[in-house]
């Protein structure tokens, strides 16, 4: 393998890591608060609000039911408006975030709902406000589950970013399509696949390590 | 002024079109320094009542007045402030699983803005109070039930509360640990002059540490008063049942041995401090020369005084029976006929 190919693959790898991490981070910027809001406004939550819950619930369900590839195309005008172009790594981040956010919101919601109602009741009995309960009880007690959720999310976004490569989204997916599909260079495609697998494994390993290191429930 | 006054308290839960009257017109006064027991069968409304005391549950009707302050009149913020002085412990301990003992005990102080160092020092001091100094860094998952409840008690004491509410605080513990926790609660009551409200379904808990008791049945207050009085002269069927079930296993039913013996009259006698150690029953048998059946017997400790009760089957002969009852009464025993 020549220097150029290695350069190409290294570049693709970096792009993929960049897209995945940035999209996940931005996804959490939206998904985390929405997930919290879902938990809090649920009828069993600390401040039930059927109206807000219902609206968020419907929006999330609609967004989650659109397949990623279709969302990618559907969002092209929006992406162009935001980023100025509809191809390349930065542009790919837009649909990645849009599809990640509702997914993350659900992940966060289910993590937070695992927190024992008794612990929340105890905090209320101590005079904790709802804000205190969210930030010092819910998020803290659910941290292991939240990190596990983030790890799974990262894996999913990694997969999506590779998929986005098929429409000139950059990264390893792009390389796999360009060389493996259009130019029949199977070896390069195999290497990109191997890199994706390894990347996925690394993400999972780090995530699970952190989660279990922070878990004090045995 | 009572420490806690409950006036005409009612609570109705509405689920869809189903209405559950969890509490109906409850009136109780709890004085400062009381260890006040609230007892009743499962579903009687005990938890609902105790949760109304700190307004975790809003009553549908009536008032809760804590230290002269009507809880219903407080704003959300004032209510949170008031709750800081009304601590609570639970059957399932409800400790933060991701925080160690010291962090758990510091928690109520931290959410009030006490600096970390100060809160930690106070937490360590409280750990000593509950006898767990060596477990400062342990997480709840590494502690036994009894130890977790000790941490929960320490946490409850962190903000120097006036009142401690205990909702089935010992129900998840074995009898020995239960005794230790009750001793600790009693100690706290004495050393800190805390008013304590104890919810339980076990008469033994009431007998061990409470001075007053309220009996709740189907959301109604059926009997209330000094523990001694209620134990010796239970008036309501619910009170009798609770005492009997506890002292003699299951409440007497048609199938129980008590009812299989149809001959003669059954009485329950209650020993007081001076009579428990005198062989009063055998003396009576000797005196009257008539056989008496001891159907069940039990002695226990009530408020530090040796106490006991027995169920006797007396001869059919009415004359002898009445004489025997008088004989027992003369010796300071409480006598009542068992009709169940
Ligand atoms: N949030 C609620 N919604 C509807 N019904 C409720 C609610 N909480 C309690 N109840 C009902 O109120 C009644 C009293 O319940 P509560 O929990 O106070 O009983 P309890 O005496 O504490 O029983 P246990 O000994 O089993 O804990 C029960 O019939 C229960 O089903
Ligand atoms: Mg209960």
XYZ file of C-alpha atoms and ligand atoms in Angstrom:
590
model
C 0.000 0.000 0.000
C 1.441 3.342 -0.957
C 1.760 6.472 1.109
C -1.148 8.108 -0.693
C -3.585 5.367 0.168
C -2.506 5.406 3.772
C -2.944 9.170 3.816
C -6.367 8.748 2.292
C -7.458 6.195 4.842
C -6.027 8.130 7.773
C -7.860 11.185 6.566
C -11.097 9.226 6.218
C -10.664 7.823 9.675
C -10.187 11.278 11.163
C -13.199 12.606 9.292
C -15.340 9.763 10.578
C -14.200 10.273 14.143
C -14.830 13.994 13.783
C -18.328 13.568 12.362
C -19.301 10.958 14.916
C -18.049 12.807 17.965
C -19.286 16.240 16.946
C -22.704 14.908 15.897
C -23.101 12.981 19.111
C -22.059 15.992 21.167
C -24.450 18.311 19.345
C -27.109 15.612 19.483
C -26.809 15.575 23.257
C -26.991 19.345 23.366
C -30.538 18.978 22.050
C -31.450 15.444 23.105
C -30.416 15.679 26.749
C -32.661 18.618 27.666
C -35.515 17.126 25.650
C -35.028 13.777 27.385
C -35.079 15.526 30.756
C -38.215 17.419 29.772
C -39.883 14.154 28.726
C -39.048 12.557 32.076
C -40.162 15.534 34.116
C -43.443 16.132 32.270
C -44.450 12.474 32.086
C -47.565 11.697 34.114
C -45.397 9.840 36.601
C -42.755 12.588 36.492
C -41.918 15.242 39.041
C -43.893 17.920 37.214
C -46.454 16.253 34.990
C -47.568 18.219 31.958
C -49.549 16.182 29.469
C -49.461 18.943 26.841
C -45.681 19.333 26.660
C -45.105 15.594 26.938
C -47.517 14.822 24.124
C -46.011 17.392 21.756
C -42.449 16.219 22.317
C -43.550 12.615 22.108
C -45.212 13.101 18.723
C -42.326 15.102 17.234
C -39.817 12.511 18.341
C -41.875 9.648 17.012
C -42.236 11.314 13.635
C -38.519 12.078 13.393
C -37.550 8.617 14.496
C -39.759 6.984 11.906
C -37.991 8.628 8.944
C -35.162 6.401 7.668
C -31.793 8.111 7.918
C -30.996 8.062 4.193
C -34.288 9.729 3.381
C -33.764 12.286 6.124
C -30.352 12.999 4.655
C -31.894 13.897 1.297
C -34.891 15.610 2.810
C -32.618 17.912 4.771
C -30.397 18.982 1.861
C -31.954 22.462 1.544
C -31.728 22.970 5.283
C -28.130 21.759 5.369
C -27.211 24.064 2.492
C -28.828 26.926 4.348
C -26.893 26.189 7.538
C -23.491 25.142 6.217
C -23.485 26.625 2.741
C -23.079 23.273 0.990
C -24.672 19.874 1.150
C -21.609 17.599 0.849
C -18.530 16.973 2.973
C -18.075 16.161 6.603
C -19.374 19.358 8.146
C -22.512 19.234 6.039
C -23.097 15.617 7.042
C -23.144 16.634 10.671
C -26.476 18.396 10.141
C -28.595 15.339 9.265
C -26.609 13.268 11.760
C -27.568 15.628 14.556
C -31.171 15.811 13.400
C -31.482 12.049 13.500
C -29.407 11.625 16.649
C -31.262 14.159 18.805
C -34.617 12.346 19.059
C -32.823 9.034 19.488
C -30.783 10.532 22.333
C -33.868 12.098 23.901
C -35.449 8.645 24.132
C -32.249 7.117 25.493
C -32.027 9.814 28.158
C -35.712 9.467 28.992
C -35.433 5.741 29.547
C -32.261 6.140 31.629
C -33.786 8.777 33.869
C -36.954 6.768 34.345
C -34.894 3.945 35.787
C -34.126 6.094 38.829
C -35.919 4.710 41.864
C -39.024 6.721 42.716
C -38.219 6.251 46.402
C -34.965 8.161 46.054
C -36.798 11.028 44.374
C -39.402 10.973 47.139
C -36.623 11.097 49.727
C -35.112 14.141 48.015
C -38.503 15.851 47.948
C -38.936 15.118 51.637
C -35.646 16.936 52.244
C -37.033 20.034 50.575
C -35.298 19.590 47.220
C -36.697 21.671 44.358
C -37.471 20.082 41.001
C -34.327 21.598 39.544
C -32.273 20.102 42.349
C -33.911 16.749 41.787
C -33.064 16.819 38.083
C -29.448 17.857 38.460
C -28.456 16.299 41.742
C -30.597 13.198 41.843
C -31.825 12.086 38.411
C -28.716 12.840 36.363
C -26.376 11.598 39.085
C -28.229 8.397 39.908
C -28.685 7.585 36.221
C -25.125 8.393 35.162
C -24.105 4.803 34.445
C -27.160 4.209 32.345
C -26.679 7.582 30.602
C -23.107 6.733 29.688
C -24.098 3.301 28.436
C -26.760 5.042 26.367
C -24.207 7.490 25.001
C -21.964 4.598 24.027
C -24.753 2.906 22.111
C -25.634 6.234 20.508
C -22.029 6.744 19.437
C -22.068 3.350 17.713
C -25.293 4.158 15.938
C -24.050 7.559 14.779
C -20.840 5.934 13.546
C -22.965 3.642 11.401
C -25.041 6.549 10.120
C -21.942 8.577 9.293
C -20.689 5.726 7.131
C -24.059 5.598 5.463
C -23.873 9.322 4.798
C -20.623 8.643 2.968
C -22.634 7.135 0.149
C -23.893 10.599 -0.730
C -20.470 12.241 -0.595
C -20.570 12.782 3.103
C -16.876 12.219 3.646
C -15.178 9.854 6.048
C -14.584 6.118 5.795
C -18.011 5.438 4.331
C -17.233 7.757 1.472
C -13.957 5.971 0.787
C -15.625 2.584 0.894
C -18.162 3.684 -1.707
C -15.659 5.507 -3.913
C -13.032 2.770 -4.026
C -14.914 -0.372 -3.219
C -18.045 0.229 -5.237
C -17.155 2.530 -8.107
C -13.573 1.400 -8.666
C -13.696 -2.210 -7.582
C -10.739 -1.802 -5.218
C -11.913 -4.408 -2.805
C -8.789 -4.227 -0.656
C -9.378 -0.576 0.235
C -12.992 -1.265 0.951
C -12.061 -4.116 3.264
C -9.615 -1.908 5.098
C -12.250 0.781 5.612
C -14.624 -1.845 6.921
C -11.938 -3.122 9.285
C -11.248 0.423 10.461
C -14.956 0.996 11.088
C -15.183 -2.220 13.098
C -12.113 -1.321 15.138
C -13.393 2.210 15.728
C -16.726 0.825 16.854
C -14.994 -1.563 19.249
C -12.848 1.207 20.705
C -15.853 3.454 21.279
C -17.769 0.632 22.961
C -14.836 -0.412 25.088
C -14.078 3.081 26.350
C -17.752 3.849 26.976
C -18.426 0.660 28.900
C -15.204 1.053 30.893
C -16.194 4.546 31.981
C -19.729 3.434 32.777
C -18.659 0.559 34.976
C -15.898 2.587 36.644
C -18.481 5.163 37.698
C -21.069 2.644 38.837
C -21.306 2.141 42.571
C -24.276 -0.177 42.556
C -21.834 -3.127 42.783
C -49.672 24.111 70.993
C -49.216 20.651 69.587
C -46.176 19.882 67.501
C -48.385 18.406 64.793
C -52.116 18.963 64.569
C -54.180 17.118 62.037
C -57.674 18.486 61.622
C -60.439 16.864 59.624
C -57.922 15.522 57.169
C -59.298 13.710 54.154
C -57.607 12.473 51.040
C -59.337 11.111 47.991
C -57.403 9.746 45.063
C -59.115 10.035 41.718
C -57.959 7.755 38.966
C -60.009 8.175 35.814
C -63.521 7.625 37.170
C -62.414 5.576 40.158
C -62.378 7.316 43.511
C -60.447 5.984 46.470
C -61.059 7.551 49.868
C -57.633 6.877 51.340
C -58.286 9.003 54.441
C -61.524 10.300 55.923
C -61.753 12.975 58.570
C -58.621 12.187 60.548
C -58.035 14.213 63.710
C -54.886 13.755 65.757
C -52.595 15.821 67.944
C -48.963 14.928 68.295
C -47.114 16.618 71.122
C -43.481 17.644 71.198
C -41.280 14.729 72.232
C -43.929 12.106 71.447
C -43.069 8.892 69.731
C -46.362 8.599 68.003
C -47.310 5.347 66.338
C -49.718 5.022 63.464
C -50.742 1.452 62.884
C -53.073 -0.273 60.498
C -53.328 -3.086 58.020
C -51.945 -2.815 54.505
C -53.846 -0.262 52.474
C -55.318 1.402 55.553
C -53.887 4.754 54.518
C -50.872 5.037 56.801
C -48.390 6.114 54.139
C -50.870 8.574 52.742
C -51.348 10.062 56.203
C -47.646 10.439 56.898
C -47.078 11.914 53.435
C -49.762 14.473 54.192
C -47.834 15.550 57.276
C -45.006 17.011 55.183
C -47.331 17.765 52.295
C -45.653 15.371 49.892
C -49.299 14.583 49.403
C -51.781 17.426 49.384
C -54.860 16.626 51.480
C -58.174 16.872 49.674
C -59.667 18.426 52.765
C -58.669 19.496 56.235
C -55.521 20.936 57.718
C -52.098 19.910 58.867
C -50.574 22.345 61.332
C -46.918 21.789 62.114
C -45.491 23.848 64.950
C -48.305 26.323 64.604
C -47.891 26.695 60.876
C -50.607 25.601 58.509
C -48.869 23.601 55.797
C -51.593 24.271 53.237
C -51.048 28.019 53.503
C -47.373 27.846 52.549
C -46.002 28.716 49.136
C -44.027 26.100 47.219
C -40.786 27.646 48.454
C -41.896 27.964 52.060
C -43.061 24.380 51.915
C -39.594 23.228 50.835
C -38.161 25.230 53.696
C -40.582 23.621 56.134
C -39.723 20.134 54.850
C -36.089 20.648 55.744
C -37.142 20.511 59.378
C -39.395 17.479 58.922
C -37.095 14.597 58.136
C -38.308 11.285 56.803
C -37.031 7.723 56.630
C -38.454 4.915 54.570
C -38.921 1.167 54.393
C -36.593 0.892 51.416
C -34.028 3.353 52.885
C -33.984 5.350 49.624
C -30.307 6.236 49.719
C -28.608 7.615 46.645
C -27.005 4.509 45.164
C -24.205 6.406 43.465
C -23.079 8.223 46.588
C -21.237 6.849 49.579
C -22.399 7.101 53.174
C -20.818 10.475 53.874
C -22.061 11.933 50.589
C -25.544 10.646 51.287
C -25.629 12.216 54.724
C -24.193 15.469 53.354
C -26.804 15.584 50.612
C -29.584 17.477 52.428
C -27.025 19.999 53.655
C -25.468 20.381 50.225
C -28.780 21.111 48.542
C -29.288 23.853 51.089
C -25.983 25.347 50.087
C -23.822 24.290 53.017
C -20.152 24.273 51.931
C -18.800 20.832 51.103
C -16.248 20.720 53.885
C -18.702 21.741 56.550
C -21.306 19.248 55.329
C -18.752 16.478 55.305
C -17.642 17.207 58.849
C -21.236 17.157 60.027
C -21.842 13.901 58.134
C -18.901 12.227 59.841
C -20.159 13.355 63.212
C -23.591 11.897 62.441
C -22.049 8.639 61.258
C -20.556 8.365 64.714
C -23.955 9.020 66.280
C -25.456 6.092 64.377
C -22.447 3.904 65.068
C -21.076 3.606 61.547
C -17.845 5.612 61.668
C -15.991 2.902 59.786
C -18.388 2.972 56.826
C -17.849 6.559 55.698
C -16.700 5.577 52.215
C -19.053 2.638 51.734
C -21.741 2.760 49.074
C -25.284 1.617 49.878
C -24.752 -1.580 47.874
C -21.940 -2.471 50.262
C -24.062 -2.005 53.373
C -26.576 -4.296 55.054
C -30.194 -3.211 55.397
C -29.710 -2.185 58.992
C -26.605 -0.208 58.119
C -28.380 1.494 55.239
C -31.197 2.506 57.562
C -28.627 3.919 59.984
C -27.184 6.021 57.170
C -30.717 7.119 56.281
C -31.308 8.112 59.903
C -28.058 10.067 59.966
C -29.123 11.758 56.735
C -32.476 12.588 58.282
C -30.739 14.220 61.232
C -28.363 16.284 59.120
C -30.498 19.414 59.077
C -31.405 19.316 62.786
C -35.051 18.486 62.181
C -37.804 19.012 64.741
C -39.770 16.036 63.526
C -38.806 12.624 62.187
C -41.338 10.696 60.128
C -40.718 6.966 59.763
C -42.717 5.083 57.146
C -42.326 1.366 57.901
C -38.686 2.082 58.678
C -38.083 -1.371 60.105
C -40.353 -3.469 57.932
C -37.538 -4.620 55.672
C -35.328 -5.655 58.570
C -35.031 -8.830 60.629
C -36.311 -8.758 64.236
C -32.892 -8.227 65.776
C -31.956 -5.371 63.463
C -35.435 -3.941 63.965
C -34.786 -3.800 67.689
C -31.455 -2.065 67.173
C -32.943 0.531 64.849
C -35.847 1.135 67.233
C -33.374 1.575 70.083
C -31.504 4.105 67.991
C -34.714 5.984 67.217
C -35.594 6.016 70.893
C -32.140 7.299 71.758
C -32.486 10.097 69.230
C -35.880 10.971 70.618
C -34.422 11.304 74.084
C -31.149 13.039 73.294
C -32.410 15.439 70.629
C -35.978 15.897 71.920
C -37.255 15.085 68.491
C -40.897 14.397 67.853
C -41.179 11.093 66.057
C -44.014 9.645 64.018
C -43.782 5.942 63.329
C -45.866 4.173 60.748
C -46.038 0.434 61.097
C -48.248 -2.578 60.722
C -46.564 -4.318 63.661
C -47.932 -3.891 67.171
C -44.546 -4.949 68.528
C -42.953 -1.803 67.111
C -45.612 0.339 68.760
C -45.201 -1.471 72.063
C -41.473 -1.159 72.023
C -41.059 2.556 71.614
C -44.266 4.523 71.143
C -46.033 6.431 73.881
C -49.153 7.099 71.865
C -50.795 5.281 69.027
C -53.455 5.867 66.415
C -55.156 2.946 64.765
C -56.223 3.472 61.188
C -58.627 1.226 59.377
C -59.858 1.822 55.836
C -58.844 5.444 56.062
C -60.666 6.037 59.339
C -59.160 6.696 62.715
C -60.756 4.010 64.877
C -58.847 4.387 68.105
C -56.276 6.730 69.553
C -54.557 7.082 72.881
C -51.757 5.972 75.186
C -50.123 2.727 74.099
C -50.562 1.181 77.578
C -54.268 1.913 77.590
C -54.899 0.567 74.149
C -52.858 -2.548 74.741
C -54.686 -3.265 77.998
C -58.167 -2.233 76.920
C -58.470 -2.314 73.178
C -61.873 -0.930 72.311
C -62.062 -1.319 68.571
C -62.149 -4.566 66.681
C -59.164 -3.365 64.646
C -57.097 -2.821 67.782
C -57.987 -6.248 69.150
C -57.110 -7.848 65.887
C -53.748 -6.120 65.716
C -52.901 -7.125 69.277
C -54.096 -10.698 68.833
C -52.490 -11.272 65.497
C -49.206 -10.107 66.863
C -49.285 -11.847 70.221
C -50.870 -15.064 69.076
C -49.972 -15.361 65.439
C -52.945 -15.128 63.139
C -56.085 -13.472 64.453
C -58.444 -16.064 65.880
C -60.703 -17.373 63.198
C -63.295 -20.098 63.179
C -60.619 -22.618 62.400
C -58.281 -21.607 65.192
C -57.825 -23.831 68.258
C -59.481 -21.228 70.473
C -62.778 -21.811 68.798
C -62.477 -25.539 68.561
C -62.677 -25.650 72.327
C -66.267 -24.742 72.809
C -66.544 -25.740 76.439
C -66.147 -22.958 78.967
C -65.393 -19.295 78.567
C -62.219 -17.863 77.152
C -60.691 -14.811 78.743
C -57.652 -12.768 77.995
C -55.675 -11.637 81.002
C -53.069 -8.931 80.858
C -50.280 -8.820 83.412
C -49.174 -5.530 84.821
C -45.795 -4.760 86.349
C -46.408 -6.270 89.784
C -48.252 -9.380 88.779
C -46.209 -10.828 85.971
C -43.747 -12.660 88.145
C -46.204 -14.090 90.616
C -47.420 -17.569 89.681
C -50.951 -16.252 89.751
C -52.511 -18.819 87.458
C -51.150 -21.853 89.266
C -52.132 -20.311 92.615
C -55.640 -19.837 91.308
C -55.851 -23.452 90.136
C -54.677 -24.639 93.551
C -57.165 -22.419 95.352
C -60.223 -23.389 93.335
C -59.246 -26.974 92.676
C -60.564 -26.605 89.164
C -58.619 -27.125 85.927
C -57.872 -24.113 83.800
C -56.633 -24.367 80.265
C -53.863 -22.025 79.166
C -54.643 -21.739 75.483
C -51.890 -19.315 74.651
C -49.456 -17.259 76.613
C -46.976 -14.571 75.898
C -44.856 -12.141 77.816
C -43.167 -9.165 76.366
C -41.632 -5.854 77.149
C -43.866 -2.814 76.959
C -42.214 0.523 77.510
C -39.559 -1.026 79.693
C -42.048 -2.825 81.965
C -42.361 -6.594 81.975
C -45.744 -7.380 80.486
C -47.620 -10.314 79.270
C -50.952 -11.704 78.391
C -52.569 -15.104 78.318
C -55.703 -16.609 76.981
C -57.322 -18.918 79.518
C -60.225 -21.251 79.240
C -62.227 -21.226 82.450
C -64.626 -23.895 83.758
C -68.172 -23.964 82.467
C -69.577 -23.421 85.903
C -70.578 -19.779 86.004
C -70.114 -19.345 89.753
C -66.517 -20.579 89.755
C -65.773 -18.647 86.625
C -66.873 -15.329 88.109
C -64.928 -16.042 91.282
C -61.845 -16.792 89.248
C -62.214 -13.580 87.281
C -62.493 -11.656 90.533
C -59.476 -13.493 91.905
C -57.453 -12.385 88.874
C -58.696 -8.814 89.012
C -57.810 -8.578 92.683
C -54.261 -9.415 91.778
C -54.004 -6.461 89.473
C -54.646 -8.231 86.208
C -56.717 -6.894 83.380
C -59.396 -9.392 82.453
C -61.539 -9.392 79.367
C -63.663 -11.969 77.684
C -62.555 -13.143 74.294
C -65.511 -13.128 72.018
C -63.928 -13.495 68.627
N -51.215 7.781 44.283
C -52.292 7.033 44.535
N -53.273 6.945 43.619
C -54.387 6.230 43.861
N -54.619 5.535 44.983
C -53.685 5.578 45.934
C -52.474 6.312 45.762
N -51.718 6.164 46.871
C -52.427 5.362 47.696
N -53.604 5.014 47.149
C -54.650 4.179 47.768
O -54.914 4.687 49.042
C -55.084 3.658 49.981
C -54.120 3.810 51.129
O -52.801 3.611 50.664
P -51.519 3.732 51.599
O -50.331 3.539 50.745
O -51.608 4.994 52.371
O -51.722 2.489 52.553
P -50.770 1.947 53.703
O -51.574 1.907 54.928
O -49.501 2.717 53.727
O -50.503 0.474 53.220
P -49.156 -0.406 53.306
O -49.083 -0.937 54.700
O -49.411 -1.490 52.318
O -48.009 0.474 52.943
C -54.907 2.355 49.209
O -56.191 1.876 48.881
C -54.175 2.763 47.978
O -54.506 1.941 46.898
Mg -47.430 2.271 53.308
